[in-house]
Amino acid sequence: MKKIICVLYVFFVLIGAGCTPSETSRHDAPEEIPEISPVQLADGEKLIVAATTSILGDVVGQVGGNLINLTVLIDHGRDPHSYEVTATELAVVETAHLVFINGFDLEETLLDTVRSVASGPIVPVSARIDPLGNEEDPAGENAYGTEEGPESHHHAQDPHVWMDPANVIIWAETIADILSEADPAHKSDYRANAEHYIAELIALDSYIRSQVEQISPDQRVLITDHNNLAYFARAYDFTILGTIAASLSTTSEPSAADIASLVNLIQDNDVPALFIGESASGSLRQLAETIAQETGEPIAILTIYTGALDLPGTPGETYLSMMRYNADQLRTGLGEP
Amino acid sequence: MIEWLVEPFAYNFFLRSMLAGMLAGIGCAVLGVYVVWRGMAFVGDAIAHTILPGIVVAFMLGINAFIGALAAAVITALGIGLLSRRSRLKEDTAIGVVFSGLFALGILLLSKTGSYQDLTHILFGNILGVSWGDFWGVTIVIFIVMAFVLVFYKELLVTSFDPGHALAIGLSPELIRYGLLLLIALTVVTAIQTVGVVLVIALLVTPAATASLLARELPHIMLLGIVFSILSTIAGLYISFYVNVSSGASVVLALTAIFILVFLLAPGRGVLWKLVSRT
């Protein structure tokens, strides 16, 4: 009798396995802007808006100004890939009229939580942007030649769109549209704020170009800690020679062969600087230093901002200041001495 | 005072988290009694790490990460079972070997996959993000756990506390052990997605450990474990709401606080109790 139960048990275990939550539901969700209906706001009441990342929050704040009540989840200086949201923050998400997310699964598991908690529409701001992916390598040749093959599917969309100010202009326009649909009374204000910020973004683009112009074309090569500069590289004509870590996971490690080939790459191409993201781990920085030493050349290791804003008072305080700082660092590292 | 208790429930997610947390806690507390008694406390932590190669392979093949994770968890469970059968190696040795081996395999494979996401915690959920669908999934798994523990109650009891006698009366301790390991594997992989990795490891060990300081009969230990689990879930979620800190961590700290209290004050066995009664 118990043997029959044993068999039934195994059967039920498999059924149980089939019934349990799957994480693919997140990836199948379309990157579309949902329908926004106007929100009934009382006199003096503002739209309650939530934004996931600090960079996104900055842009939403610029367009919304003090017409909205904005909460940013992954605040300044926190790592978006390993963020643990609290109940207090989720309370805001549940009551928010609008939730802005980056798109392309940047926020990973936070996205599942936001999707199951938010009562209002969730808007992926990058919906109108064409993503780059693994199959479209702007460098033309990824130094590590990561195996393509059967896994190239919708997972492989690069979410770091904000590294190109042109994309942030699209963000600003999208945000203005969405805010106007939710709060039509202030449509002209949102439009005006967006236009003002877009002007600043255009000025930022000019500034970056002026810095990049001081780098000779054959020196426009990037070796970074993770693969997060693809959009920047495409916009300003840089080549991504290689990255120290092949994947975004903090657990992934380069092999001895990877380090050796990076060293050779740097020597063969006379690369004068490596660029490490603000939030890169200590071990990655050490690896960068080891690689630099190994080449026998004086290689500068410069920090840039890639994923999140920094505390007030630092160069990474806002999106505009962070990108200006990055441009300066690039010029310092790669430009004529 | 009432308002303070009721306010968080104005939010739907709070209710769901509370229910899912308590459910997971009940199942894990019951399973945990055997985990603690048989010295398998690290199986949960091991599985949380060994699912990495499963996830990476699933990613490379383009299939559901959960299937990969479950496959890896089952391999881990069976591997631990095989290596430590008939007491060749102690269970914690087997766990250590399988844990580091599979996790390293995961790291190796990970470094060769160019994903834009951090695959190591792609399945690590958050108790606050439980949807009603997840909730029913957890219910089914916990139901399976409770069914197994109930149906095989006698077998589990005898094989856990007197394996020699079990053999003598014709039971197979090995089979029961594999069954338990597989059950832990299924519970961990499911619970990781719903309540997160921090919480699942603690739920399997701490309530049962605390309860075993206070009671000696198996049913009493289970009941006490369930009580501690439920109390900690409630306390942890309220703290997370009002103090604005991580919910999973709060629940675990509540569990640990109760353990420390009992450890110090348990009648007859508590450290402070013994100190005081000596004077």
Coordinates of C-alpha atoms in Angstrom, one line a residue:
Chain A
M1 CA 0.0 0.0 0.0
K2 CA 2.7 2.4 1.0
K3 CA 4.6 1.6 -2.2
I4 CA 1.6 2.8 -4.2
I5 CA 1.6 6.0 -2.1
C6 CA 5.4 6.3 -2.9
V7 CA 4.7 6.3 -6.6
L8 CA 1.8 8.7 -6.2
Y9 CA 4.0 10.9 -4.1
V10 CA 6.6 11.2 -6.9
F11 CA 3.8 11.9 -9.3
F12 CA 2.5 14.7 -7.1
V13 CA 6.0 16.2 -6.6
L14 CA 6.3 16.5 -10.4
I15 CA 2.8 18.1 -10.6
G16 CA 3.7 20.4 -7.7
A17 CA 6.9 21.4 -9.6
G18 CA 4.8 22.2 -12.6
C19 CA 2.4 24.4 -10.7
T20 CA 5.0 26.5 -8.9
P21 CA 5.8 30.0 -10.0
S22 CA 7.8 30.5 -13.0
E23 CA 10.1 33.4 -13.7
T24 CA 9.5 33.5 -17.4
S25 CA 6.3 35.3 -17.0
R26 CA 8.3 38.4 -16.5
H27 CA 10.2 38.0 -19.8
D28 CA 7.0 37.3 -21.8
A29 CA 5.5 40.5 -20.7
P30 CA 5.5 42.9 -23.7
E31 CA 7.6 46.1 -23.5
E32 CA 4.6 48.2 -24.3
I33 CA 3.2 51.3 -22.9
P34 CA -0.1 50.5 -21.3
E35 CA -3.3 52.5 -21.7
I36 CA -3.4 55.4 -19.3
S37 CA -6.7 56.9 -18.2
P38 CA -6.8 60.3 -16.6
V39 CA -6.7 60.2 -12.8
Q40 CA -9.3 62.0 -10.7
L41 CA -7.3 64.4 -8.7
A42 CA -8.7 66.6 -5.9
D43 CA -7.8 70.3 -5.6
G44 CA -4.1 70.5 -4.7
E45 CA -3.7 66.7 -4.9
K46 CA -0.7 65.6 -7.0
L47 CA -0.1 62.5 -9.1
I48 CA 1.7 59.8 -7.0
V49 CA 4.5 58.4 -9.1
A50 CA 7.1 55.8 -8.5
A51 CA 10.3 55.2 -10.4
T52 CA 12.6 52.2 -10.1
T53 CA 16.2 53.5 -10.6
S54 CA 17.9 56.7 -9.5
I55 CA 18.8 57.7 -13.0
L56 CA 15.2 57.2 -14.2
G57 CA 14.0 59.0 -11.1
D58 CA 16.1 62.0 -11.9
V59 CA 14.6 62.2 -15.4
V60 CA 11.0 61.7 -14.2
G61 CA 11.6 64.4 -11.6
Q62 CA 12.8 66.8 -14.2
V63 CA 9.7 66.4 -16.3
G64 CA 7.2 66.1 -13.4
G65 CA 8.8 68.8 -11.2
N66 CA 6.7 69.6 -8.1
L67 CA 3.5 68.7 -9.9
I68 CA 4.0 65.1 -8.9
N69 CA 4.7 63.2 -5.7
L70 CA 7.7 61.1 -6.7
T71 CA 9.3 58.2 -4.9
V72 CA 12.5 56.5 -6.2
L73 CA 12.9 52.9 -5.2
I74 CA 16.6 52.1 -5.8
D75 CA 18.0 55.3 -4.3
H76 CA 21.4 57.0 -4.8
G77 CA 24.3 54.7 -4.5
R78 CA 22.4 51.4 -4.3
D79 CA 23.2 48.6 -6.7
P80 CA 20.1 47.9 -9.0
H81 CA 21.1 44.3 -9.5
S82 CA 20.9 43.2 -5.9
Y83 CA 18.3 45.6 -4.4
E84 CA 15.9 44.4 -1.6
V85 CA 12.8 46.5 -1.5
T86 CA 11.0 47.1 1.8
A87 CA 7.4 47.0 2.7
T88 CA 7.3 50.8 3.2
E89 CA 8.5 51.4 -0.3
L90 CA 6.0 48.9 -1.7
A91 CA 3.2 50.7 0.1
V92 CA 4.0 53.7 -2.1
V93 CA 4.1 51.4 -5.2
E94 CA 0.7 50.1 -4.4
T95 CA -0.8 53.5 -4.0
A96 CA 1.0 55.1 -7.0
H97 CA -1.0 56.3 -9.9
L98 CA 1.9 55.5 -12.2
V99 CA 5.0 53.3 -11.9
F100 CA 7.9 54.0 -14.3
I101 CA 10.4 51.1 -15.0
N102 CA 13.4 51.1 -17.2
G103 CA 12.4 48.3 -19.5
F104 CA 14.4 45.3 -20.9
D105 CA 14.3 43.6 -17.5
L106 CA 16.9 45.9 -15.9
E107 CA 15.4 45.7 -12.4
E108 CA 15.2 41.8 -12.5
T109 CA 13.5 40.4 -9.5
L110 CA 12.3 43.8 -8.3
L111 CA 10.2 43.8 -11.5
D112 CA 8.2 40.7 -10.4
T113 CA 7.5 42.3 -7.0
V114 CA 6.5 45.6 -8.6
R115 CA 4.2 43.8 -11.1
S116 CA 2.4 41.9 -8.4
V117 CA 2.0 45.0 -6.1
A118 CA 1.3 47.9 -8.4
S119 CA -2.3 48.8 -8.8
G120 CA -1.7 51.5 -11.4
P121 CA -0.2 51.2 -14.9
I122 CA 3.5 50.2 -15.1
V123 CA 5.3 52.1 -17.9
P124 CA 8.5 50.9 -19.4
V125 CA 10.1 54.2 -20.4
S126 CA 12.4 52.6 -23.0
A127 CA 9.4 51.2 -24.9
R128 CA 10.0 53.6 -27.9
I129 CA 13.7 52.7 -28.0
D130 CA 15.2 50.0 -30.3
P131 CA 17.4 47.9 -28.1
L132 CA 20.9 46.7 -28.8
G133 CA 21.6 43.1 -28.0
N134 CA 24.2 40.4 -28.0
E135 CA 23.5 39.6 -31.6
E136 CA 24.3 43.2 -32.5
D137 CA 27.8 43.8 -31.3
P138 CA 28.7 47.4 -31.9
A139 CA 32.4 46.7 -31.5
G140 CA 32.1 44.3 -34.4
E141 CA 34.0 41.7 -32.5
N142 CA 33.6 41.0 -28.8
A143 CA 37.0 40.2 -27.4
Y144 CA 35.7 37.1 -25.6
G145 CA 33.7 35.8 -28.4
T146 CA 30.9 34.8 -26.1
E147 CA 29.2 31.8 -27.7
E148 CA 26.0 32.8 -29.5
G149 CA 24.0 29.8 -30.3
P150 CA 20.6 28.7 -29.1
E151 CA 20.3 31.2 -26.2
S152 CA 20.1 34.3 -28.2
H153 CA 16.5 35.3 -27.6
H154 CA 14.7 38.1 -25.9
H155 CA 16.9 37.8 -22.8
A156 CA 19.8 39.4 -24.7
Q157 CA 18.6 43.0 -24.8
D158 CA 21.0 45.5 -23.4
P159 CA 19.1 47.6 -20.9
H160 CA 21.7 50.4 -20.4
V161 CA 20.0 52.7 -22.9
W162 CA 20.6 55.8 -20.7
M163 CA 24.3 55.9 -21.7
D164 CA 23.2 57.6 -24.9
P165 CA 21.6 61.0 -24.1
A166 CA 19.5 60.7 -27.3
N167 CA 17.7 57.9 -25.6
V168 CA 17.1 60.0 -22.5
I169 CA 15.5 62.6 -24.8
I170 CA 13.1 59.8 -25.9
W171 CA 12.5 59.0 -22.2
A172 CA 11.7 62.7 -21.4
E173 CA 9.2 62.8 -24.3
T174 CA 7.6 59.5 -23.3
I175 CA 7.4 60.6 -19.6
A176 CA 5.8 63.9 -20.6
D177 CA 3.2 62.1 -22.8
I178 CA 2.3 59.6 -20.0
L179 CA 2.1 62.3 -17.3
S180 CA -0.1 64.4 -19.6
E181 CA -2.5 61.5 -20.1
A182 CA -2.8 60.8 -16.4
D183 CA -3.0 64.5 -15.5
P184 CA -4.3 66.4 -18.5
A185 CA -4.8 69.6 -16.5
H186 CA -1.1 70.1 -16.4
K187 CA -0.3 68.9 -19.9
S188 CA 1.4 72.2 -20.9
D189 CA 3.5 72.2 -17.8
Y190 CA 4.8 68.7 -18.4
R191 CA 5.5 69.6 -22.0
A192 CA 7.4 72.7 -21.0
N193 CA 9.5 70.9 -18.4
A194 CA 10.3 68.2 -20.9
E195 CA 11.3 70.7 -23.5
H196 CA 13.5 72.5 -21.0
Y197 CA 15.3 69.3 -20.0
I198 CA 15.6 68.2 -23.6
A199 CA 17.4 71.4 -24.3
E200 CA 19.8 70.5 -21.5
L201 CA 20.3 67.0 -22.9
I202 CA 21.1 68.5 -26.3
A203 CA 23.7 70.7 -24.6
L204 CA 25.1 67.6 -22.9
D205 CA 25.4 65.9 -26.2
S206 CA 27.4 68.8 -27.6
Y207 CA 29.6 68.8 -24.5
I208 CA 30.3 65.1 -24.9
R209 CA 31.1 65.5 -28.5
S210 CA 33.5 68.4 -27.7
Q211 CA 35.3 66.2 -25.3
V212 CA 35.4 63.2 -27.6
E213 CA 36.8 65.3 -30.4
Q214 CA 39.9 65.7 -28.4
I215 CA 40.4 62.0 -28.6
S216 CA 42.0 60.8 -31.8
P217 CA 39.8 58.3 -33.7
D218 CA 42.2 55.4 -33.3
Q219 CA 42.2 56.0 -29.5
R220 CA 38.5 55.7 -29.1
V221 CA 38.6 52.3 -27.6
L222 CA 36.9 51.2 -24.4
I223 CA 37.9 48.5 -22.0
T224 CA 35.4 48.4 -19.1
D225 CA 34.5 46.2 -16.2
H226 CA 31.1 45.1 -17.5
N227 CA 29.4 45.4 -20.9
N228 CA 27.3 48.5 -20.2
L229 CA 28.6 51.1 -22.7
A230 CA 27.2 49.8 -25.9
Y231 CA 24.8 52.6 -26.5
F232 CA 27.4 55.2 -25.7
A233 CA 29.9 53.6 -28.0
R234 CA 27.4 53.6 -30.9
A235 CA 26.5 57.2 -30.4
Y236 CA 30.0 58.6 -30.1
D237 CA 31.9 56.2 -32.4
F238 CA 33.8 54.2 -29.8
T239 CA 34.9 50.6 -30.1
I240 CA 34.3 48.3 -27.2
L241 CA 37.5 46.3 -27.2
G242 CA 36.6 44.1 -24.3
T243 CA 35.3 43.8 -20.7
I244 CA 36.9 42.3 -17.7
A245 CA 33.8 40.4 -16.7
A246 CA 31.9 38.7 -19.5
S247 CA 28.5 38.7 -17.7
L248 CA 26.8 41.2 -15.5
S249 CA 26.6 38.8 -12.6
T250 CA 28.8 39.7 -9.6
T251 CA 29.6 36.1 -9.3
S252 CA 31.1 35.6 -12.7
E253 CA 34.9 35.6 -13.0
P254 CA 37.2 36.0 -15.9
S255 CA 39.5 33.1 -16.6
A256 CA 43.3 33.2 -16.7
A257 CA 43.0 33.1 -20.5
D258 CA 40.7 36.1 -20.4
I259 CA 43.1 38.1 -18.4
A260 CA 46.0 37.2 -20.7
S261 CA 44.1 38.1 -23.8
L262 CA 43.1 41.4 -22.3
V263 CA 46.7 42.2 -21.5
N264 CA 47.6 41.4 -25.1
L265 CA 44.7 43.4 -26.4
I266 CA 45.9 46.4 -24.4
Q267 CA 49.5 46.1 -25.6
D268 CA 48.6 45.5 -29.2
N269 CA 46.3 48.5 -29.4
D270 CA 48.2 50.8 -27.2
V271 CA 45.2 51.4 -24.9
P272 CA 46.1 54.1 -22.4
A273 CA 43.2 53.7 -19.9
L274 CA 40.7 51.3 -18.4
F275 CA 37.3 52.5 -17.2
I276 CA 35.7 50.9 -14.2
G277 CA 32.1 51.5 -13.1
E278 CA 31.4 53.2 -9.8
S279 CA 29.7 50.2 -8.4
A280 CA 32.2 47.6 -9.5
S281 CA 33.5 45.3 -6.8
G282 CA 36.8 45.6 -5.1
S283 CA 38.0 42.4 -6.7
L284 CA 37.2 43.7 -10.2
R285 CA 39.3 46.8 -9.4
Q286 CA 42.1 44.7 -8.3
L287 CA 41.9 42.6 -11.4
A288 CA 42.1 45.9 -13.4
E289 CA 45.2 46.9 -11.5
T290 CA 46.7 43.5 -12.1
I291 CA 46.0 43.7 -15.8
A292 CA 47.4 47.2 -16.0
Q293 CA 50.6 46.2 -14.2
E294 CA 51.1 43.1 -16.3
T295 CA 51.1 45.2 -19.5
G296 CA 54.2 47.0 -18.3
E297 CA 52.8 50.3 -19.6
P298 CA 51.4 53.2 -17.5
I299 CA 47.7 52.5 -17.8
A300 CA 45.3 54.8 -16.1
I301 CA 42.3 53.2 -14.3
L302 CA 39.5 55.7 -14.3
T303 CA 36.1 55.5 -12.6
I304 CA 32.9 56.3 -14.6
Y305 CA 29.3 56.2 -13.6
T306 CA 27.2 53.6 -15.4
G307 CA 24.3 52.3 -13.4
A308 CA 23.2 54.6 -10.7
L309 CA 23.5 58.1 -9.4
D310 CA 25.7 59.0 -6.5
L311 CA 25.2 61.0 -3.4
P312 CA 24.6 64.8 -3.5
G313 CA 27.9 66.7 -3.7
T314 CA 29.5 64.1 -5.9
P315 CA 30.0 64.3 -9.7
G316 CA 27.4 61.6 -10.0
E317 CA 24.6 63.6 -8.3
T318 CA 22.4 64.0 -11.4
Y319 CA 22.3 62.4 -14.8
L320 CA 23.6 65.5 -16.5
S321 CA 26.6 65.8 -14.1
M322 CA 27.3 62.1 -14.3
M323 CA 27.6 62.1 -18.1
R324 CA 29.7 65.2 -18.1
Y325 CA 32.0 63.6 -15.6
N326 CA 32.2 60.4 -17.8
A327 CA 33.0 62.5 -20.8
D328 CA 35.8 64.3 -18.9
Q329 CA 37.2 61.0 -17.7
L330 CA 37.3 59.6 -21.2
R331 CA 39.1 62.7 -22.4
T332 CA 41.5 62.5 -19.6
G333 CA 42.2 58.8 -20.2
L334 CA 42.2 58.6 -24.0
G335 CA 42.9 62.1 -25.2
E336 CA 46.2 63.8 -26.1
P337 CA 48.2 64.1 -22.9
Chain B
M1 CA -3.1 50.9 18.9
I2 CA -5.7 49.2 16.7
E3 CA -4.9 51.6 13.9
W4 CA -1.3 50.7 14.1
L5 CA -2.1 47.0 13.7
V6 CA -4.6 47.5 10.9
E7 CA -2.9 50.1 8.8
P8 CA -0.5 47.8 6.9
F9 CA -3.5 45.7 5.8
A10 CA -4.8 48.6 3.8
Y11 CA -2.3 47.3 1.3
N12 CA -3.1 44.1 -0.6
F13 CA 0.5 43.0 -0.9
F14 CA 0.8 43.0 2.9
L15 CA -2.0 40.5 3.3
R16 CA -0.6 38.2 0.6
S17 CA 2.9 38.4 2.0
M18 CA 1.6 37.5 5.5
L19 CA -0.4 34.5 4.3
A20 CA 2.4 33.2 2.0
G21 CA 5.0 33.7 4.7
M22 CA 2.9 31.8 7.3
L23 CA 2.2 29.0 4.9
A24 CA 5.8 28.6 3.8
G25 CA 6.7 28.9 7.5
I26 CA 4.4 26.1 8.5
G27 CA 5.7 23.7 5.8
C28 CA 9.3 24.5 6.5
A29 CA 8.9 24.2 10.3
V30 CA 7.4 20.7 10.0
L31 CA 10.1 19.6 7.5
G32 CA 12.6 21.4 9.6
V33 CA 12.1 19.1 12.6
Y34 CA 13.7 16.3 10.5
V35 CA 16.3 18.7 9.0
V36 CA 17.5 19.7 12.5
W37 CA 17.4 16.2 14.0
R38 CA 19.2 14.6 11.2
G39 CA 21.9 17.3 10.9
M40 CA 20.9 18.4 7.5
A41 CA 20.7 22.1 8.3
F42 CA 23.1 23.0 5.4
V43 CA 21.1 21.2 2.7
G44 CA 18.9 24.3 2.3
D45 CA 21.9 26.6 1.9
A46 CA 23.6 24.2 -0.4
I47 CA 20.6 23.9 -2.7
A48 CA 20.3 27.7 -2.8
H49 CA 23.7 27.8 -4.3
T50 CA 23.7 24.6 -6.4
I51 CA 20.7 25.8 -8.4
L52 CA 23.1 28.1 -10.1
P53 CA 24.4 25.7 -12.8
G54 CA 20.9 24.6 -13.3
I55 CA 19.8 28.1 -14.0
V56 CA 22.7 28.9 -16.3
V57 CA 22.2 25.7 -18.3
A58 CA 18.5 26.5 -18.6
F59 CA 19.4 30.0 -19.8
M60 CA 21.8 28.6 -22.4
L61 CA 19.2 26.1 -23.6
G62 CA 16.4 28.7 -23.6
I63 CA 14.2 26.9 -21.2
N64 CA 12.5 27.9 -18.0
A65 CA 15.0 28.7 -15.3
F66 CA 12.8 27.0 -12.7
I67 CA 13.1 23.7 -14.4
G68 CA 16.8 24.0 -14.5
A69 CA 16.9 24.9 -10.9
L70 CA 14.7 22.0 -9.9
A71 CA 16.8 19.6 -11.9
A72 CA 20.0 20.9 -10.2
A73 CA 18.3 20.7 -6.8
V74 CA 17.3 17.1 -7.4
I75 CA 20.8 16.2 -8.5
T76 CA 22.1 17.9 -5.4
A77 CA 19.7 16.0 -3.2
L78 CA 20.5 12.7 -4.8
G79 CA 24.2 13.4 -4.8
I80 CA 24.2 14.1 -1.1
G81 CA 22.1 11.0 -0.5
L82 CA 24.4 8.8 -2.6
L83 CA 27.7 10.1 -1.1
S84 CA 26.5 9.7 2.5
R85 CA 24.6 6.5 2.2
R86 CA 25.3 3.7 4.6
S87 CA 27.4 6.2 6.6
R88 CA 30.3 6.2 4.2
L89 CA 30.7 9.9 4.6
K90 CA 28.9 12.1 7.1
E91 CA 26.0 14.0 5.7
D92 CA 27.7 17.4 6.2
T93 CA 30.7 16.2 4.3
A94 CA 28.6 15.1 1.4
I95 CA 26.8 18.5 1.5
G96 CA 30.1 20.3 1.4
V97 CA 31.5 18.4 -1.5
V98 CA 28.4 18.6 -3.6
F99 CA 27.8 22.3 -2.7
S100 CA 31.2 23.6 -3.7
G101 CA 31.5 21.4 -6.8
L102 CA 28.1 22.3 -8.3
F103 CA 28.4 26.0 -7.4
A104 CA 31.9 26.2 -9.0
L105 CA 30.4 24.6 -12.1
G106 CA 27.8 27.3 -12.0
I107 CA 30.4 30.1 -11.8
L108 CA 32.4 28.5 -14.7
L109 CA 29.4 28.3 -16.9
L110 CA 28.2 31.8 -15.9
S111 CA 31.5 33.4 -17.0
K112 CA 30.8 32.1 -20.4
T113 CA 27.3 33.4 -20.8
G114 CA 26.8 36.9 -21.8
S115 CA 23.6 37.7 -20.0
Y116 CA 22.6 41.2 -19.2
Q117 CA 21.0 40.0 -16.0
D118 CA 22.6 38.6 -12.9
L119 CA 21.7 35.0 -13.2
T120 CA 22.8 34.1 -9.7
H121 CA 19.8 35.7 -8.1
I122 CA 17.3 35.5 -11.0
L123 CA 15.2 33.2 -9.0
F124 CA 15.6 34.9 -5.6
G125 CA 12.2 36.3 -4.9
N126 CA 10.9 38.6 -2.2
I127 CA 8.2 37.8 0.2
L128 CA 6.6 41.1 -0.5
G129 CA 6.2 40.3 -4.2
V130 CA 4.1 37.2 -3.8
S131 CA 1.2 37.2 -6.3
W132 CA -2.0 35.2 -5.8
G133 CA -0.7 32.7 -8.4
D134 CA 2.5 32.3 -6.4
F135 CA 0.5 31.9 -3.3
W136 CA -1.4 28.9 -4.7
G137 CA 1.8 27.4 -6.0
V138 CA 3.2 27.6 -2.4
T139 CA 0.0 26.1 -1.1
I140 CA 0.3 23.1 -3.4
V141 CA 3.9 22.4 -2.4
I142 CA 3.3 22.8 1.3
F143 CA 0.3 20.4 0.9
I144 CA 2.6 17.8 -0.7
V145 CA 5.1 18.3 2.2
M146 CA 2.5 17.9 4.9
A147 CA 1.0 14.9 3.1
F148 CA 4.4 13.2 2.9
V149 CA 5.1 13.9 6.6
L150 CA 1.7 12.6 7.6
V151 CA 1.6 9.5 5.5
F152 CA 5.1 8.4 6.3
Y153 CA 5.0 9.7 9.9
K154 CA 6.0 6.4 11.4
E155 CA 8.6 5.6 8.9
L156 CA 10.2 9.1 9.3
L157 CA 10.1 8.7 13.1
V158 CA 11.7 5.4 13.2
T159 CA 14.4 6.0 10.6
S160 CA 15.2 9.4 12.1
F161 CA 15.6 8.2 15.7
D162 CA 16.6 4.5 15.4
P163 CA 17.7 3.5 11.9
G164 CA 18.9 0.1 13.2
H165 CA 15.5 -0.8 14.5
A166 CA 14.0 0.5 11.2
L167 CA 16.0 -2.0 9.2
A168 CA 15.1 -4.7 11.6
I169 CA 11.4 -4.2 11.0
G170 CA 11.7 -4.1 7.3
L171 CA 11.7 -0.4 6.5
S172 CA 14.2 1.2 4.2
P173 CA 15.9 4.2 5.8
E174 CA 17.6 4.9 2.6
L175 CA 14.4 5.3 0.6
I176 CA 12.9 7.5 3.3
R177 CA 16.1 9.6 3.3
Y178 CA 16.0 10.1 -0.4
G179 CA 12.4 11.1 -0.1
L180 CA 13.2 13.6 2.5
L181 CA 16.0 15.1 0.5
L182 CA 13.9 15.4 -2.6
L183 CA 11.2 17.1 -0.6
I184 CA 13.7 19.6 0.8
A185 CA 14.9 20.2 -2.7
L186 CA 11.4 20.9 -4.0
T187 CA 10.5 23.1 -1.0
V188 CA 13.7 25.1 -1.2
V189 CA 13.5 25.8 -4.9
T190 CA 9.8 26.9 -4.6
A191 CA 10.2 28.9 -1.4
I192 CA 13.3 30.7 -2.8
Q193 CA 11.1 32.2 -5.5
T194 CA 8.4 33.2 -3.2
V195 CA 9.9 34.3 0.1
G196 CA 13.6 34.7 -1.0
V197 CA 16.8 32.9 -0.2
V198 CA 17.5 34.5 3.2
L199 CA 14.2 33.5 4.6
V200 CA 14.0 29.9 3.3
I201 CA 17.2 28.8 4.9
A202 CA 16.2 30.2 8.2
L203 CA 12.7 28.8 8.1
L204 CA 14.0 25.3 7.7
V205 CA 16.3 25.4 10.7
T206 CA 15.5 28.0 13.3
P207 CA 11.9 27.4 14.4
A208 CA 12.6 23.6 14.8
A209 CA 15.8 24.3 16.6
T210 CA 14.1 26.6 19.0
A211 CA 11.2 24.2 19.5
S212 CA 13.5 21.3 20.3
L213 CA 14.9 23.3 23.2
L214 CA 11.5 23.4 24.8
A215 CA 9.8 20.1 23.9
R216 CA 10.7 16.5 23.6
E217 CA 7.8 14.8 21.8
L218 CA 7.9 15.1 18.1
P219 CA 4.3 16.4 17.6
H220 CA 5.0 19.1 20.3
I221 CA 8.2 20.2 18.6
M222 CA 6.4 20.5 15.3
L223 CA 3.6 22.5 16.8
L224 CA 6.0 24.9 18.6
G225 CA 8.0 25.3 15.5
I226 CA 4.9 26.3 13.6
V227 CA 4.0 28.8 16.3
F228 CA 7.4 30.4 16.3
S229 CA 7.4 30.6 12.5
I230 CA 4.0 32.3 12.4
L231 CA 4.9 34.8 15.2
S232 CA 8.2 35.7 13.5
T233 CA 6.5 36.2 10.1
I234 CA 4.0 38.6 11.7
A235 CA 6.6 40.5 13.7
G236 CA 9.1 40.7 10.8
L237 CA 6.5 42.0 8.3
Y238 CA 5.3 44.7 10.7
I239 CA 8.8 45.8 11.5
S240 CA 9.6 45.9 7.8
F241 CA 6.6 48.1 7.2
Y242 CA 7.1 50.6 10.0
V243 CA 10.9 50.7 10.2
N244 CA 11.4 50.6 6.4
V245 CA 13.9 47.7 6.3
S246 CA 14.1 44.4 4.4
S247 CA 11.2 42.1 5.2
G248 CA 13.0 38.8 4.7
A249 CA 15.8 39.9 6.9
S250 CA 13.3 41.1 9.6
V251 CA 11.5 37.8 9.8
V252 CA 14.8 36.0 10.1
L253 CA 16.0 38.3 12.9
A254 CA 12.7 37.8 14.7
L255 CA 13.2 34.0 14.4
T256 CA 16.7 34.4 15.8
A257 CA 15.6 36.7 18.6
I258 CA 13.1 34.1 19.7
F259 CA 15.7 31.4 19.6
I260 CA 18.1 33.4 21.7
L261 CA 15.4 34.1 24.2
V262 CA 14.5 30.4 24.5
F263 CA 18.1 29.5 24.6
L264 CA 18.7 31.6 27.6
L265 CA 15.4 31.1 29.4
A266 CA 14.1 27.6 28.6
P267 CA 13.0 25.8 31.7
G268 CA 15.6 23.2 32.6
R269 CA 17.8 23.8 29.6
G270 CA 18.2 27.5 29.2
V271 CA 21.6 28.9 29.9
L272 CA 20.4 31.6 32.2
W273 CA 17.8 29.3 33.8
K274 CA 20.5 26.9 34.8
L275 CA 22.7 29.6 36.1
V276 CA 19.9 31.0 38.3
S277 CA 18.6 27.6 39.5
R278 CA 22.1 26.7 40.7
T279 CA 22.3 29.6 43.1

